[in-house]
C-alpha positions as a Markdown table, in Angstrom:
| # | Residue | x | y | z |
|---|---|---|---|---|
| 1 | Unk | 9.6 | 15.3 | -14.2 |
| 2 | Unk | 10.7 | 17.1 | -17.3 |
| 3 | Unk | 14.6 | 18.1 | -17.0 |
| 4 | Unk | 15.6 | 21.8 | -18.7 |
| 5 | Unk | 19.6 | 22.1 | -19.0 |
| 6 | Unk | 21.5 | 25.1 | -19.0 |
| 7 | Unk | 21.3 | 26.7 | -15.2 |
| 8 | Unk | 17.1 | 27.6 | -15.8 |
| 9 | Unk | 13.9 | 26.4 | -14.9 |
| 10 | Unk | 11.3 | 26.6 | -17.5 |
| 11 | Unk | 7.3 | 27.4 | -16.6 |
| 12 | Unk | 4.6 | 27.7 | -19.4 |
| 13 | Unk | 1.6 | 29.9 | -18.6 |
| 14 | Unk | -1.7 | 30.2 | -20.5 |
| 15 | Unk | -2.4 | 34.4 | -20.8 |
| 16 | Unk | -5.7 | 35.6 | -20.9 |
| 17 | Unk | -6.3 | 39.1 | -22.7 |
| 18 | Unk | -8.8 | 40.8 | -24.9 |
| 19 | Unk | -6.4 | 43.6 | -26.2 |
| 20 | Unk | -3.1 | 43.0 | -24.6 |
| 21 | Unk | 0.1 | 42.7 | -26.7 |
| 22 | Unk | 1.4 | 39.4 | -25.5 |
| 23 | Unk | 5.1 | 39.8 | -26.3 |
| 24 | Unk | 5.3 | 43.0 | -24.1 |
| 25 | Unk | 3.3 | 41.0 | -21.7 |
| 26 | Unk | 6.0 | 38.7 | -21.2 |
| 27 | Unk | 9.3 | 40.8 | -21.6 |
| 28 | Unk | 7.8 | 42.4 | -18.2 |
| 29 | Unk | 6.8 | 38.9 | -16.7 |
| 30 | Unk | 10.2 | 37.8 | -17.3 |
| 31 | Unk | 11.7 | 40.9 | -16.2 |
| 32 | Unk | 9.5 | 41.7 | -13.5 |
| 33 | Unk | 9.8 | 38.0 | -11.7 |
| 34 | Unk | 13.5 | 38.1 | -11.8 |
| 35 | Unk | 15.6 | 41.5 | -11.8 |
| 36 | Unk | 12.9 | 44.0 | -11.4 |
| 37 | Unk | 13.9 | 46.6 | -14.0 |
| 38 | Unk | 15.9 | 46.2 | -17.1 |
| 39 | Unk | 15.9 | 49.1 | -19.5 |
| 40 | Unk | 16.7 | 51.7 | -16.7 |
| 41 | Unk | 19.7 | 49.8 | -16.0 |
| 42 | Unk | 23.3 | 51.2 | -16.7 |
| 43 | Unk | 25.5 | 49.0 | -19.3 |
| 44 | Unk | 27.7 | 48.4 | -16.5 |
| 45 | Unk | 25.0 | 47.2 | -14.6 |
| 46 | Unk | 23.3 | 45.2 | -17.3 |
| 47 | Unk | 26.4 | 42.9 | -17.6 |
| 48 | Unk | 26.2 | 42.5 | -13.9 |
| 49 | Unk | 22.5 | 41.6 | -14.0 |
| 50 | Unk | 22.4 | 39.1 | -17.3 |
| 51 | Unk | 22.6 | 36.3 | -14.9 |
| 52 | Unk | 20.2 | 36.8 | -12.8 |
| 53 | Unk | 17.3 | 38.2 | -15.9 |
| 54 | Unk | 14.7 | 35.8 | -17.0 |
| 55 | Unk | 14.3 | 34.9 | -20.5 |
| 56 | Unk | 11.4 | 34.9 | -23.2 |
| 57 | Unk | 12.0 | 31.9 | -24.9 |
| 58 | Unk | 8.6 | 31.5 | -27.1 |
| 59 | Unk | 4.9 | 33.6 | -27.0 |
| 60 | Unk | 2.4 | 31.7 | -29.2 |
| 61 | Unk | -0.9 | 33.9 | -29.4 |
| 62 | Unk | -4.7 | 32.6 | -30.4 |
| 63 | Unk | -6.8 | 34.7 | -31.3 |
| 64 | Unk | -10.6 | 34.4 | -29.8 |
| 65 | Unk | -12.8 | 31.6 | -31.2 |
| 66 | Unk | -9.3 | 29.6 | -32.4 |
| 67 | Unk | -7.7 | 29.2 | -28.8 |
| 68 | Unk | -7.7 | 26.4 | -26.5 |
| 69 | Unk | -10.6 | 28.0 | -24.8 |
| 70 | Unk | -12.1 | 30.3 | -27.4 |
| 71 | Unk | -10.7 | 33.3 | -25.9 |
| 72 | Unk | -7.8 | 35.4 | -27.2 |
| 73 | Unk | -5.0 | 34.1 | -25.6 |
| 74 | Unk | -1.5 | 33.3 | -25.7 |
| 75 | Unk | 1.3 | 30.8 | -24.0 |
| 76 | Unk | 4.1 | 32.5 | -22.9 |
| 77 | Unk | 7.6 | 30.3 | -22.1 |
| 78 | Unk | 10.3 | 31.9 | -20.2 |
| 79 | Unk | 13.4 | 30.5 | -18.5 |
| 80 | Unk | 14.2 | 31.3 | -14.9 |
| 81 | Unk | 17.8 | 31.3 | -13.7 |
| 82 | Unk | 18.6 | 28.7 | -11.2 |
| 83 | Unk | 21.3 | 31.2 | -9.6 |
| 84 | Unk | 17.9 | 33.3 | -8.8 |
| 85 | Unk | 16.4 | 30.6 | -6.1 |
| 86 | Unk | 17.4 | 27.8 | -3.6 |
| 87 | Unk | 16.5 | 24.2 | -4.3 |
| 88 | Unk | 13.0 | 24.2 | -2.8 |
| 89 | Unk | 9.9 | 24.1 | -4.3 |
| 90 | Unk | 8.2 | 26.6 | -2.1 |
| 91 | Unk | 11.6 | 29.1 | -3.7 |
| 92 | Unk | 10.6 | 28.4 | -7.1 |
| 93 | Unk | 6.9 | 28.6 | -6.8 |
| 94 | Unk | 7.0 | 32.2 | -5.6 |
| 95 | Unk | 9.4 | 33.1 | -8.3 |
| 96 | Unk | 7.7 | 31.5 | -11.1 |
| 97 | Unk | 3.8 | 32.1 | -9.7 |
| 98 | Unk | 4.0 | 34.5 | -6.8 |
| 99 | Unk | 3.0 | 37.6 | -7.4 |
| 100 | Unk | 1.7 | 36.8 | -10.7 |
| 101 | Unk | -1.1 | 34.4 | -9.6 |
| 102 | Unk | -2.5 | 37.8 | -8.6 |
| 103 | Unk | -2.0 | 39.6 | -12.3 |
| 104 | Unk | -5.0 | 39.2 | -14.2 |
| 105 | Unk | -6.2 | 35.9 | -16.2 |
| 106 | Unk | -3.0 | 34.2 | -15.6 |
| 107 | Unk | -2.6 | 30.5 | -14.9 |
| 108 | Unk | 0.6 | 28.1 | -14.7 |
| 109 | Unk | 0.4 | 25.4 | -17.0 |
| 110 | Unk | 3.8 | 23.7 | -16.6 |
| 111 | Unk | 7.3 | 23.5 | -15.6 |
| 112 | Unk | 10.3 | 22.0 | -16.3 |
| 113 | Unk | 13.1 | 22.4 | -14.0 |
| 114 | Unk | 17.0 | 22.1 | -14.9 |
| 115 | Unk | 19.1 | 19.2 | -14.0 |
| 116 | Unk | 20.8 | 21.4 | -11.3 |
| 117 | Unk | 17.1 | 21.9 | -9.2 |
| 118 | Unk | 16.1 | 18.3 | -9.6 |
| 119 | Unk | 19.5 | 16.6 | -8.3 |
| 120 | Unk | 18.5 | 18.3 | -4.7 |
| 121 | Unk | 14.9 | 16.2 | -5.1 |
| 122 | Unk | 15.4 | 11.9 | -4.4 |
| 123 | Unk | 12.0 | 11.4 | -6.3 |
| 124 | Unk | 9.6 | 8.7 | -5.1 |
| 125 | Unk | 11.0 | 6.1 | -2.5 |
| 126 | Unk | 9.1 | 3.3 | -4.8 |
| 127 | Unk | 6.7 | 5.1 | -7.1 |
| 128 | Unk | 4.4 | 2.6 | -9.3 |
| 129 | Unk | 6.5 | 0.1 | -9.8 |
| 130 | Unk | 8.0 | -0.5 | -6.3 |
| 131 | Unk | 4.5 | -0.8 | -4.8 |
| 132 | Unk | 3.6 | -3.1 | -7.2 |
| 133 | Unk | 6.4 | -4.8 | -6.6 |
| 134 | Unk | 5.3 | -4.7 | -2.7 |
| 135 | Unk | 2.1 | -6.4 | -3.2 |
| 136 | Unk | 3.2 | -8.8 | -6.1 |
| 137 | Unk | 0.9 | -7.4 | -8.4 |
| 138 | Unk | 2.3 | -7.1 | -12.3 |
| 139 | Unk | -0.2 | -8.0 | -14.6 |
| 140 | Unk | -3.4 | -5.9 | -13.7 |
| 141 | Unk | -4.6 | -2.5 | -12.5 |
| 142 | Unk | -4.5 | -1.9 | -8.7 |
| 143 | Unk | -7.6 | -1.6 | -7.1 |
| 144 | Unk | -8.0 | 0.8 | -3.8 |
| 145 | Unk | -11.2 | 1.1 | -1.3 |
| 146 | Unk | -11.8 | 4.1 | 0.9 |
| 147 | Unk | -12.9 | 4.2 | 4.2 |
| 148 | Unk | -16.1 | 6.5 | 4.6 |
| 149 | Unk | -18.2 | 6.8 | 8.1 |
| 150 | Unk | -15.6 | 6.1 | 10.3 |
| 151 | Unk | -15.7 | 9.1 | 12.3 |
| 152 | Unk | -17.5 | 8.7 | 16.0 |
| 153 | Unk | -16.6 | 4.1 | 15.4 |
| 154 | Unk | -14.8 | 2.5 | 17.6 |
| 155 | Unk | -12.0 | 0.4 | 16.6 |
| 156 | Unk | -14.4 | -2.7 | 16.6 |
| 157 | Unk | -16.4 | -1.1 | 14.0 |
| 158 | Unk | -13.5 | 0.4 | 11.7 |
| 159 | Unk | -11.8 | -3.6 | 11.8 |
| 160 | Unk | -15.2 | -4.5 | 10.3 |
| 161 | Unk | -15.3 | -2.6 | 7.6 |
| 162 | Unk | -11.7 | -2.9 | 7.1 |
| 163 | Unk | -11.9 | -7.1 | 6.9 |
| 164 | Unk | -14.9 | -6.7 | 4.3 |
| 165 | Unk | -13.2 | -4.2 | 2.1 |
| 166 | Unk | -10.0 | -6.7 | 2.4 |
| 167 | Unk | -12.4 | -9.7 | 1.6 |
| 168 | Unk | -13.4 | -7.9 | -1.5 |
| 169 | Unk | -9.8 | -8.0 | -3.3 |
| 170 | Unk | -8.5 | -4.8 | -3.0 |
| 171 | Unk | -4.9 | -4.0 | -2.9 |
| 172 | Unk | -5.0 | -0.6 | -0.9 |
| 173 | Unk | -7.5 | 0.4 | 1.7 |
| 174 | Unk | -6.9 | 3.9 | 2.6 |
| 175 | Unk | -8.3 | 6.2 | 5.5 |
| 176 | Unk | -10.5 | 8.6 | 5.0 |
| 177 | Unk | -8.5 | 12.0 | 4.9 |
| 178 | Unk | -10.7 | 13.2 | 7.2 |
| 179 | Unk | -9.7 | 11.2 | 10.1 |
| 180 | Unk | -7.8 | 12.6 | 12.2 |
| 181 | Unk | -5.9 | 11.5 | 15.7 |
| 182 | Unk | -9.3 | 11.3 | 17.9 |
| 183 | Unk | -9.6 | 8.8 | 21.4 |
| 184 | Unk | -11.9 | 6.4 | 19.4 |
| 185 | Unk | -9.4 | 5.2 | 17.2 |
| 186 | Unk | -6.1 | 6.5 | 17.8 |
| 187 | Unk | -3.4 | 5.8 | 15.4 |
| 188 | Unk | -1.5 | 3.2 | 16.7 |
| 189 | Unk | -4.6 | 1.6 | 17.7 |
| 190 | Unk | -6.0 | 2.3 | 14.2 |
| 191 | Unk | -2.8 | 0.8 | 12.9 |
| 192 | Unk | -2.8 | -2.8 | 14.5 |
| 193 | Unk | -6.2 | -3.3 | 14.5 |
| 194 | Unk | -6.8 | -2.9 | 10.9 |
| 195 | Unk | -3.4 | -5.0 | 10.1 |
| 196 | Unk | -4.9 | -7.6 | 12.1 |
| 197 | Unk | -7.9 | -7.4 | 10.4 |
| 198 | Unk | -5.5 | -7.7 | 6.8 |
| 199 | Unk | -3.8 | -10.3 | 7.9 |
| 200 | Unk | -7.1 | -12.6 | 8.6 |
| 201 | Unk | -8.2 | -11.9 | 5.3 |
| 202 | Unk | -4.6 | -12.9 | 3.6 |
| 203 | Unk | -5.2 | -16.2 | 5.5 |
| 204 | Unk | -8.2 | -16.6 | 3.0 |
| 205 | Unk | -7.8 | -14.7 | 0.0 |
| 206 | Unk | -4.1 | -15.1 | -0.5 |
| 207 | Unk | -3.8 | -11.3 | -1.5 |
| 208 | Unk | -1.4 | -8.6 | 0.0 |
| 209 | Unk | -2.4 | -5.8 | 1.0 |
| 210 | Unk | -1.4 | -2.1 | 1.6 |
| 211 | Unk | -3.4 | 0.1 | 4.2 |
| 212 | Unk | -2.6 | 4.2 | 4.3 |
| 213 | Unk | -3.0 | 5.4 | 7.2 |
| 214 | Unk | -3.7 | 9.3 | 7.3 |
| 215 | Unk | -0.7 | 11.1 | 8.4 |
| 216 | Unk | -1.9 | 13.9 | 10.7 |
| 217 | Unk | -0.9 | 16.6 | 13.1 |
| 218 | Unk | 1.5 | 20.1 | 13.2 |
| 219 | Unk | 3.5 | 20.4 | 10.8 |
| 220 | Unk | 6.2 | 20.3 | 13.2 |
| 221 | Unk | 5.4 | 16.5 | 14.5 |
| 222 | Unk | 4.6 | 15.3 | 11.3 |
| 223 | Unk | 8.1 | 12.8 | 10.8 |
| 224 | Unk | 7.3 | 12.0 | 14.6 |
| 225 | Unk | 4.1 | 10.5 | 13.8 |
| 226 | Unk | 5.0 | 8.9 | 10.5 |
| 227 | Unk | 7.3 | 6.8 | 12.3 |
| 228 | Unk | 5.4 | 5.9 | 15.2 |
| 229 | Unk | 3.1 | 5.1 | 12.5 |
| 230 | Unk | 6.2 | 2.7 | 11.1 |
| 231 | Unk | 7.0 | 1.0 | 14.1 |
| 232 | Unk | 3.4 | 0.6 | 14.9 |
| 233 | Unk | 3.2 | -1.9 | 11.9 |
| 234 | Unk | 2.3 | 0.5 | 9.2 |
| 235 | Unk | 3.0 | -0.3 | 5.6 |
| 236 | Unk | 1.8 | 2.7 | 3.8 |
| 237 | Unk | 1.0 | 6.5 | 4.5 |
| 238 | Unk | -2.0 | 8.8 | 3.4 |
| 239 | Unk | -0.3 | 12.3 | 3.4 |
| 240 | Unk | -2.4 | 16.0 | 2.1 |
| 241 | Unk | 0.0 | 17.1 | 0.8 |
| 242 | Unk | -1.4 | 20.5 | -0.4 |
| 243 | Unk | -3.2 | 21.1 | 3.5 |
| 244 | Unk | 0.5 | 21.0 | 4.4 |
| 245 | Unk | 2.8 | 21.7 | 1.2 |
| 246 | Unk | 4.9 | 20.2 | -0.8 |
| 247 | Unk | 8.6 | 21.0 | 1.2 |
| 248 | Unk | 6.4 | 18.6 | 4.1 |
| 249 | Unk | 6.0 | 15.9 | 1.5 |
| 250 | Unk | 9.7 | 16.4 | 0.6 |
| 251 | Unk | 10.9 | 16.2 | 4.4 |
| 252 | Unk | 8.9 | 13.1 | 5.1 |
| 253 | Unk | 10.0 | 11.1 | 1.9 |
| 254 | Unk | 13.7 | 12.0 | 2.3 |
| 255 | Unk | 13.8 | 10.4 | 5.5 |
| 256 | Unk | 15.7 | 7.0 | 5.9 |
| 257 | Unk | 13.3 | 6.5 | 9.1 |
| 258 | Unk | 10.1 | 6.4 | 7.0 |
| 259 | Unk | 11.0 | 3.5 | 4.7 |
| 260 | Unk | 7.0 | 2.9 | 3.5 |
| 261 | Unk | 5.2 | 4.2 | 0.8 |
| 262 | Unk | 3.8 | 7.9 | 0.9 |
| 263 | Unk | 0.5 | 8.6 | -1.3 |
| 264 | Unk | -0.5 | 11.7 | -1.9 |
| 265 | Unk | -3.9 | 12.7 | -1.4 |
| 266 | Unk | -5.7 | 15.5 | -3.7 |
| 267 | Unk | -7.3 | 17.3 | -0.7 |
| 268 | Unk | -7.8 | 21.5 | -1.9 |
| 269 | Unk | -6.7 | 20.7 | -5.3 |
| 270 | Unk | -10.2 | 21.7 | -6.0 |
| 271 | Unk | -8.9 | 25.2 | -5.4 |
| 272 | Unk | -6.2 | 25.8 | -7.5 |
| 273 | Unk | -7.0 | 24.0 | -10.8 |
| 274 | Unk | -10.3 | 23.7 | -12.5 |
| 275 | Unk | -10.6 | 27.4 | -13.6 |
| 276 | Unk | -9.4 | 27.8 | -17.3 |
| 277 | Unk | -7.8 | 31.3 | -16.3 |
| 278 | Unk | -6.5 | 31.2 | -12.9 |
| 279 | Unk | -4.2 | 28.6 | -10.9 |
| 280 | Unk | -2.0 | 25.8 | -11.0 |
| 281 | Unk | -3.0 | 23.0 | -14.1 |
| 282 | Unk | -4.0 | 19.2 | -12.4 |
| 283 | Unk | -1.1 | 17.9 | -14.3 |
| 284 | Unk | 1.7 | 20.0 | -12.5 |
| 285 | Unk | -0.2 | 20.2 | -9.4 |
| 286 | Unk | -0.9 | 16.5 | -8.7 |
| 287 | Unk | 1.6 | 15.2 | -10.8 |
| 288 | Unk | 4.8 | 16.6 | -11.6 |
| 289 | Unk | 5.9 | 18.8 | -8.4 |
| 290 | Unk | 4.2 | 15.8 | -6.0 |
| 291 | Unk | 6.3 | 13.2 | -7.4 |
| 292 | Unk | 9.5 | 15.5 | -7.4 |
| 293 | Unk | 8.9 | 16.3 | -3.7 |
C-alpha cells in the first residue's frame, strides 16, 4: 500500500456537481471530517486546533464532456491527521468516508496512509510470492477451480468433484463461498476428505495443491474455527472479508496460530464499487485496504 509521511493519511475522491464550486467543496470536506468548524474559532483556539484540521492539498476540476466520466467533476486530495484516529481501519474509514458516503455524488477513489498507520498493519503472512513459493510454482500463472453445487452433497460426492478438479492441474481449489458449516459436510470433515482426495491426485500428477476452505461462523468464533480448520489439516482459508470487515481479516492474519494462507473473497463488493458516483473504487476496496489488513 502507498505510504504518505508527515503524521497524515491521504484519500482522493472523485466529486460530482453540475454548479458547485469545488474548492469550497473541499475546504468544508476537510474541515467538516476533522475539527468541525474552523472560521468561528477564536485565534487561541485555532492554534489549539491546527493539529487536529484536515488539509486541502490539491482540487483538479473537469468540466462536463472533458472529465473522466463526461460530467463536471473534480478530484479533491486532502490530508487527514493521524493524531485524529486509532490505527484501525474501521477508525479511518468513518473519518475519511463516513458521513460523506451520504453527501451527494461522492465516491472514494484512493488512499494513502502515513508510515505511522501502516507500522500497526503486518501486511500479508505470504502474499503472491509465498504461495507460490508453497506450491513450487515460479514460472507460470496460477490456476484456481471453484467448487459450485455442493450444497445438499455428501462428503462422498464433494471428494469427487474435488479429485477431478485436482486431476485437471489446478493449483487452488476453493469452496464455494456459500458453503457454510451444515451436517452434510462439516468442516473438519470437509477438510480431510478433500485433502485425501489431493493427496491421491499428487500421487499421479506430481502437482501441489492448495484447497481454501471457507471460513465461516460469528464473528466472535471466527479465530476458533480457523484453527480447528489448521489442525484439521487445512493449508489455505477462504475468508469474506467484506460480509465480516476488514478489522476480522486483520485479527485472523495477525494471529501466530493461523500460520496458512488467507484469501480474500470479493463477496458484496458488487455494492460498493461499480457506480461512477457513489462508493468505494475496486482498487482500494479489493486491493489496497485487504492486503493492509
Amino acid at each position: 500500500m502507498s505510504k504518505h509521511g508527515n503524521g497524515y493519511c491521504r484519500a482522493t475522491y472523485r466529486c460530482f456537481d453540475d454548479k458547485a464550486d469545488f474548492s469550497k467543496k473541499a475546504a468544508s470536506i476537510a474541515v467538516g471530517l476533522t475539527v468541525g468548524s474552523w472560521t468561528e474559532l477564536p485565534e487561541a483556539k485555532k492554534v489549539e486546533m491546527e493539529k487536529h484540521l484536515g488539509k486541502v492539498v490539491s482540487v483538479t476540476e473537469y468540466e462536463a464532456g472533458g472529465s473522466p466520466s463526461s460530467e463536471r467533476c473534480a478530484d479533491i486530495v486532502i490530508d487527514y491527521p493521524d493524531v485524529n484516529f486509532s490505527r484501525d481501519i474501521p477508525a479511518l474509514l468513518v473519518t475519511v468516508f463516513g458521513k460523506l458516503s451520504m453527501d451527494g455524488k461522492i465516491k472514494l477513489l484512493d488512499l494513502d496512509v502515513s508510515d505511522g498507520f501502516r507500522s500497526a498493519f503486518p501486511g500479508p503472512k505470504f502474499g503472491v510470492p509465498g504461495v507460490r513459493d508453497l506450491l513450487n510454482v515460479h514460472d507460470r500463472p496460477l490456476l484456481m477451480s471453484i467448487f459450485k453445487s455442493v450444497i445438499g452433497h455428501d462428503l462422498t460426492g464433494l471428494k469427487e468433484q474435488f479429485y477431478r478438479q485436482a486431476l485437471g492441474g489446478v493449483d487452488l481449489i476453493k469452496d464455494d463461498e456459500i458453503l457454510f458449516e451444515n451436517p452434510l459436510t462439516p468442516l473438519e470433515k470437509r477438510i480431510e476428505t478433500c485433502m485425501e482426495a489431493a493427496r491421491q491426485a499428487q500421487a499421479e500428477t506430481g502437482q501441489r495443491l492448495l484447497y481454501a476452505v471457507n471460513l465461516t461462523g460469528p464473528t466472535f468464533k471466527l479465530a476458533e474455527n480457523a484453527k480447528r480448520a489448521v489442525a484439521a489439516g487445512a493449508n489455505a482459508l477462504l475468508f469474506n472479508v467484506l460480509a465480516y470487515g476488514y478489522d476480522a481479516l486483520y485479527e485472523l492474519s495477525r494471529d501466530p496460530g493461523i500460520s496458512i494462507p488467507i484469501a480474500a473473497h470479493p463477496a458484496m463488493a458488487g455494492a460498493f464499487y461499480p457506480s461512477p458516483h457513489y462508493g468505494i473504487a475496486a482498487p482500494l476496496l479489493l486491493g489496497k485496504l485487504m492486503r493492509l489488513a
